[in-house]
């Protein structure tokens, strides 16, 4: 067995520059890690909100809509976590989903009440804010040519 008890200087390693570049790439996309969790929780709440606020019977189309959009937001958040360098270009999609959530009660729903409207507006505004935070951080950490 080889003697590995002695440690040499890493600067003499032949792949040191490649290892440093890889380490920088691994840490480069994690600036938005603090936003991934809230985006996932927002998607989870959006998906569950028809049952939390009990409007599944009065607004069945909007309940299905919120379930699907919530799952989509949650999947985007999981994508941001698992492959940030590939997914942060889609952070604008969260903003678009937020705008859609704001107008959805009138487009998808049928004469929604105030609670349903406020719920979707709050979800939409939070999605826009979190999407802008993701997009701004991704733009700041993107490599410059």
Backbone as CSV, one residue per row, in Angstrom:
resi,resn,N_x,N_y,N_z,CA_x,CA_y,CA_z,C_x,C_y,C_z
1,UNK,0.835,-1.169,0.000,0.000,0.000,0.000,0.886,1.241,0.000
2,UNK,0.444,2.256,-0.685,1.238,3.477,-0.822,1.217,4.277,0.470
3,UNK,2.310,4.967,0.718,2.414,5.815,1.892,1.759,7.158,1.563
4,UNK,0.620,7.433,2.190,-0.091,8.687,1.946,-0.059,9.597,3.165
5,UNK,0.802,9.318,4.121,0.853,10.110,5.345,1.501,11.471,5.121
6,UNK,2.331,11.603,4.124,2.949,12.904,3.863,2.079,13.660,2.845
7,UNK,2.022,14.941,3.031,1.219,15.766,2.131,2.124,16.808,1.503
8,UNK,2.033,16.864,0.196,2.827,17.848,-0.520,2.027,19.117,-0.779
9,UNK,2.672,20.037,-1.400,2.043,21.300,-1.750,1.160,21.093,-2.978
10,UNK,-0.096,21.541,-2.927,-1.037,21.354,-4.042,-0.659,22.193,-5.265
11,UNK,0.115,23.217,-5.077,0.469,24.054,-6.220,1.340,23.316,-7.224
12,UNK,1.951,22.230,-6.802,2.777,21.453,-7.728,1.981,20.369,-8.444
13,UNK,0.731,20.206,-8.089,-0.116,19.187,-8.726,-0.323,19.570,-10.196
14,UNK,-0.245,18.622,-11.124,-0.360,18.962,-12.538,-1.756,19.462,-12.941
15,UNK,-2.778,19.142,-12.195,-4.143,19.555,-12.552,-4.685,20.651,-11.647
16,UNK,-3.828,21.410,-11.001,-4.287,22.390,-10.027,-5.156,23.472,-10.678
17,UNK,-4.818,23.934,-11.852,-5.623,24.987,-12.484,-6.995,24.455,-12.879
18,UNK,-7.034,23.218,-13.368,-8.320,22.620,-13.715,-9.184,22.412,-12.469
19,UNK,-8.571,21.990,-11.362,-9.327,21.788,-10.125,-9.867,23.119,-9.594
20,UNK,-9.079,24.170,-9.688,-9.553,25.490,-9.244,-10.707,25.980,-10.107
21,UNK,-10.602,25.784,-11.419,-11.696,26.178,-12.316,-12.973,25.401,-12.001
22,UNK,-12.832,24.109,-11.756,-13.999,23.284,-11.442,-14.618,23.716,-10.117
23,UNK,-13.806,24.007,-9.140,-14.295,24.462,-7.845,-15.037,25.791,-7.987
24,UNK,-14.495,26.700,-8.807,-15.155,27.990,-9.038,-16.490,27.799,-9.752
25,UNK,-16.543,26.858,-10.713,-17.808,26.582,-11.410,-18.842,26.004,-10.465
26,UNK,-18.409,25.136,-9.574,-19.335,24.509,-8.630,-19.932,25.539,-7.683
27,UNK,-19.143,26.491,-7.258,-19.650,27.506,-6.345,-20.305,28.667,-7.073
28,UNK,-20.052,28.814,-8.358,-20.543,29.965,-9.098,-22.042,30.074,-9.173
29,UNK,-22.773,28.990,-9.299,-24.214,29.042,-9.448,-24.982,29.004,-8.148
30,UNK,-24.314,28.992,-7.028,-24.999,28.825,-5.756,-25.382,30.135,-5.094
31,UNK,-25.253,31.256,-5.787,-25.637,32.529,-5.198,-27.137,32.612,-4.949
32,UNK,-27.911,31.871,-5.691,-29.363,31.942,-5.577,-29.894,30.818,-4.688
33,UNK,-29.000,30.112,-4.010,-29.424,28.986,-3.179,-30.405,29.428,-2.103
34,UNK,-30.301,30.642,-1.642,-31.229,31.120,-0.628,-32.619,31.388,-1.195
35,UNK,-32.731,31.503,-2.501,-34.024,31.755,-3.127,-34.688,30.450,-3.545
36,UNK,-33.919,29.386,-3.728,-34.479,28.104,-4.169,-35.538,27.582,-3.206
37,UNK,-35.267,27.638,-1.935,-36.200,27.140,-0.928,-37.520,27.897,-0.920
38,UNK,-37.477,29.243,-0.844,-38.733,29.988,-0.895,-39.523,29.778,-2.189
39,UNK,-38.839,29.623,-3.320,-39.544,29.360,-4.576,-40.248,28.002,-4.495
40,UNK,-39.573,26.995,-3.945,-40.190,25.684,-3.797,-41.390,25.752,-2.857
41,UNK,-41.238,26.444,-1.733,-42.351,26.573,-0.786,-43.520,27.340,-1.396
42,UNK,-43.227,28.336,-2.216,-44.301,29.069,-2.899,-45.045,28.144,-3.850
43,UNK,-44.314,27.328,-4.594,-44.958,26.370,-5.481,-45.784,25.359,-4.717
44,UNK,-45.266,24.906,-3.588,-45.996,23.954,-2.754,-47.285,24.581,-2.224
45,UNK,-47.196,25.825,-1.764,-48.399,26.499,-1.271,-49.394,26.748,-2.405
46,UNK,-48.890,27.157,-3.552,-49.775,27.403,-4.696,-50.539,26.131,-5.061
47,UNK,-49.859,25.006,-5.047,-50.499,23.746,-5.393,-51.526,23.333,-4.342
48,UNK,-51.253,23.620,-3.079,-52.141,23.198,-2.002,-53.182,24.244,-1.622
49,UNK,-53.060,25.465,-2.120,-53.936,26.549,-1.686,-55.429,26.311,-1.927
50,UNK,-55.850,25.633,-2.987,-57.289,25.385,-3.113,-57.854,24.559,-1.963
51,UNK,-57.065,23.656,-1.415,-57.527,22.835,-0.301,-57.342,23.556,1.026
52,UNK,-56.338,24.407,1.105,-56.123,25.180,2.331,-57.233,26.210,2.510
53,UNK,-57.605,26.872,1.422,-58.637,27.908,1.475,-60.033,27.377,1.145
54,UNK,-60.145,26.100,0.862,-61.428,25.422,0.632,-62.235,26.024,-0.522
55,UNK,-61.594,26.165,-1.675,-62.371,26.591,-2.836,-62.311,25.567,-3.966
56,UNK,-62.121,24.320,-3.609,-62.085,23.271,-4.634,-63.463,23.002,-5.218
57,UNK,-64.521,23.170,-4.434,-65.867,22.921,-4.967,-66.447,24.136,-5.657
58,UNK,-66.118,25.332,-5.181,-66.680,26.537,-5.798,-65.925,26.963,-7.053
59,UNK,-64.649,26.626,-7.152,-63.809,27.002,-8.294,-62.994,25.787,-8.756
60,UNK,-63.616,24.758,-9.293,-62.839,23.555,-9.643,-61.794,23.806,-10.728
61,UNK,-62.097,24.662,-11.699,-61.113,24.948,-12.754,-59.909,25.683,-12.173
62,UNK,-60.155,26.621,-11.279,-59.054,27.374,-10.660,-58.266,26.489,-9.692
63,UNK,-58.919,25.557,-9.055,-58.214,24.628,-8.168,-57.243,23.769,-8.973
64,UNK,-57.694,23.256,-10.102,-56.816,22.467,-10.977,-55.681,23.330,-11.514
65,UNK,-56.023,24.539,-11.898,-55.023,25.484,-12.412,-53.936,25.747,-11.379
66,UNK,-54.329,26.052,-10.142,-53.337,26.344,-9.108,-52.483,25.118,-8.791
67,UNK,-53.080,23.943,-8.846,-52.315,22.720,-8.634,-51.235,22.569,-9.706
68,UNK,-51.601,22.761,-10.952,-50.639,22.595,-12.049,-49.552,23.667,-12.011
69,UNK,-49.937,24.922,-11.805,-48.941,26.006,-11.755,-48.042,25.842,-10.533
70,UNK,-48.587,25.412,-9.412,-47.773,25.181,-8.217,-46.756,24.080,-8.425
71,UNK,-47.174,23.005,-9.084,-46.231,21.927,-9.395,-45.140,22.425,-10.336
72,UNK,-45.509,23.252,-11.313,-44.516,23.799,-12.254,-43.509,24.690,-11.525
73,UNK,-43.979,25.529,-10.616,-43.069,26.390,-9.854,-42.151,25.538,-8.984
74,UNK,-42.702,24.516,-8.346,-41.886,23.624,-7.525,-40.834,22.887,-8.329
75,UNK,-41.202,22.437,-9.540,-40.228,21.754,-10.396,-39.124,22.703,-10.855
76,UNK,-39.475,23.957,-11.143,-38.436,24.937,-11.483,-37.478,25.126,-10.311
77,UNK,-38.017,25.201,-9.100,-37.152,25.362,-7.920,-36.231,24.165,-7.749
78,UNK,-36.753,22.971,-7.968,-35.892,21.784,-7.878,-34.829,21.802,-8.972
79,UNK,-35.184,22.290,-10.159,-34.194,22.424,-11.229,-33.126,23.439,-10.885
80,UNK,-33.524,24.548,-10.239,-32.543,25.541,-9.815,-31.562,24.934,-8.825
81,UNK,-32.045,24.040,-7.983,-31.186,23.418,-6.981,-30.263,22.376,-7.592
82,UNK,-30.806,21.554,-8.492,-30.012,20.445,-9.016,-29.064,20.845,-10.141
83,UNK,-29.457,21.768,-11.005,-28.599,22.181,-12.122,-28.678,23.698,-12.290
84,UNK,-28.103,24.452,-11.355,-28.283,25.904,-11.388,-27.723,26.577,-12.634
85,UNK,-26.589,26.114,-13.111,-25.977,26.780,-14.264,-26.825,26.632,-15.516
86,UNK,-27.650,25.598,-15.595,-28.517,25.387,-16.753,-29.890,26.013,-16.582
87,UNK,-30.341,26.137,-15.351,-31.735,26.501,-15.100,-31.966,27.981,-14.833
88,UNK,-30.944,28.734,-14.446,-31.209,30.113,-14.054,-31.642,30.989,-15.216
89,UNK,-31.468,30.519,-16.426,-32.027,31.250,-17.565,-33.546,31.202,-17.565
90,UNK,-34.110,30.228,-16.856,-35.562,30.087,-16.769,-36.161,30.841,-15.585
91,UNK,-35.369,31.624,-14.882,-35.910,32.343,-13.733,-36.939,33.381,-14.158
92,UNK,-36.874,33.830,-15.392,-37.899,34.753,-15.896,-39.240,34.044,-16.038
93,UNK,-39.232,32.727,-16.180,-40.487,31.976,-16.279,-41.286,32.085,-14.982
94,UNK,-40.601,32.197,-13.858,-41.310,32.369,-12.592,-42.020,33.716,-12.577
95,UNK,-41.378,34.738,-13.127,-42.029,36.051,-13.228,-43.275,35.969,-14.106
96,UNK,-43.160,35.270,-15.211,-44.314,35.121,-16.106,-45.433,34.352,-15.416
97,UNK,-45.073,33.312,-14.659,-46.095,32.568,-13.919,-46.743,33.447,-12.851
98,UNK,-45.957,34.340,-12.264,-46.516,35.263,-11.275,-47.542,36.198,-11.887
99,UNK,-47.227,36.740,-13.055,-48.192,37.605,-13.752,-49.444,36.806,-14.096
100,UNK,-49.253,35.578,-14.570,-50.397,34.741,-14.912,-51.245,34.436,-13.677
101,UNK,-50.602,34.193,-12.533,-51.356,33.905,-11.308,-52.212,35.097,-10.891
102,UNK,-51.743,36.306,-11.156,-52.507,37.496,-10.793,-53.780,37.604,-11.629
103,UNK,-53.691,37.306,-12.923,-54.870,37.466,-13.784,-55.709,36.194,-13.898
104,UNK,-55.211,35.060,-13.417,-55.903,33.777,-13.569,-57.285,33.709,-12.924
105,UNK,-57.538,34.346,-11.779,-58.889,34.219,-11.221,-59.991,34.705,-12.164
106,UNK,-59.686,35.701,-12.973,-60.697,36.219,-13.892,-60.712,35.467,-15.218
107,UNK,-59.569,34.900,-15.603,-59.493,34.178,-16.872,-59.949,32.729,-16.699
108,UNK,-59.474,32.065,-15.665,-59.766,30.650,-15.456,-61.003,30.463,-14.577
109,UNK,-61.107,31.287,-13.541,-62.196,31.125,-12.582,-63.516,31.683,-13.094
110,UNK,-64.571,31.372,-12.349,-65.892,31.899,-12.677,-66.432,32.637,-11.455
111,UNK,-66.477,33.954,-11.565,-66.885,34.872,-10.487,-66.239,34.500,-9.149
112,UNK,-64.892,34.639,-9.068,-64.189,34.270,-7.823,-64.492,35.262,-6.704
113,UNK,-64.429,34.778,-5.483,-64.650,35.669,-4.346,-63.340,36.362,-3.963
114,UNK,-63.418,37.259,-3.008,-62.275,38.085,-2.637,-61.103,37.257,-2.108
115,UNK,-61.383,36.215,-1.332,-60.309,35.383,-0.785,-59.501,34.691,-1.864
116,UNK,-60.182,34.188,-2.873,-59.501,33.517,-3.988,-58.660,34.518,-4.765
117,UNK,-59.216,35.688,-5.010,-58.486,36.719,-5.754,-57.247,37.148,-4.977
118,UNK,-57.404,37.434,-3.683,-56.253,37.857,-2.869,-55.199,36.765,-2.794
119,UNK,-55.616,35.524,-2.666,-54.672,34.413,-2.619,-53.825,34.382,-3.889
120,UNK,-54.457,34.456,-5.040,-53.705,34.402,-6.294,-52.852,35.645,-6.505
121,UNK,-53.331,36.799,-6.078,-52.529,38.022,-6.218,-51.282,37.937,-5.339
122,UNK,-51.437,37.460,-4.106,-50.282,37.339,-3.207,-49.281,36.326,-3.758
123,UNK,-49.772,35.178,-4.234,-48.880,34.180,-4.832,-48.177,34.778,-6.046
124,UNK,-48.919,35.497,-6.880,-48.340,36.099,-8.088,-47.276,37.133,-7.776
125,UNK,-47.547,38.003,-6.816,-46.571,39.037,-6.453,-45.312,38.402,-5.866
126,UNK,-45.486,37.405,-4.995,-44.314,36.720,-4.446,-43.523,36.001,-5.535
127,UNK,-44.214,35.405,-6.494,-43.514,34.731,-7.598,-42.733,35.741,-8.434
128,UNK,-43.304,36.900,-8.679,-42.589,37.933,-9.449,-41.353,38.400,-8.683
129,UNK,-41.502,38.646,-7.391,-40.361,39.108,-6.583,-39.259,38.055,-6.553
130,UNK,-39.622,36.800,-6.282,-38.608,35.740,-6.226,-37.991,35.483,-7.598
131,UNK,-38.783,35.568,-8.658,-38.247,35.400,-10.011,-37.258,36.493,-10.363
132,UNK,-37.569,37.732,-9.968,-36.636,38.834,-10.215,-35.361,38.674,-9.390
133,UNK,-35.502,38.176,-8.169,-34.303,37.933,-7.351,-33.432,36.859,-7.998
134,UNK,-34.048,35.786,-8.484,-33.290,34.721,-9.168,-32.617,35.269,-10.422
135,UNK,-33.381,36.010,-11.221,-32.830,36.530,-12.472,-31.719,37.537,-12.213
136,UNK,-31.898,38.393,-11.217,-30.864,39.381,-10.908,-29.588,38.745,-10.399
137,UNK,-29.717,37.760,-9.543,-28.539,37.083,-9.017,-27.856,36.254,-10.091
138,UNK,-28.654,35.630,-10.946,-28.070,34.834,-12.034,-27.334,35.734,-13.022
139,UNK,-27.896,36.902,-13.294,-27.236,37.831,-14.210,-25.940,38.366,-13.610
140,UNK,-25.953,38.581,-12.303,-24.762,39.102,-11.627,-23.632,38.075,-11.608
141,UNK,-24.012,36.782,-11.460,-22.978,35.757,-11.360,-22.631,35.118,-12.700
142,UNK,-23.266,35.550,-13.783,-22.973,34.980,-15.102,-21.568,35.380,-15.554
143,UNK,-20.870,34.490,-16.227,-19.530,34.835,-16.683,-19.569,35.918,-17.749
144,UNK,-18.662,36.827,-17.662,-18.587,37.935,-18.620,-17.616,37.574,-19.738
145,UNK,-17.956,37.885,-20.985,-17.032,37.544,-22.093,-15.797,38.420,-22.107
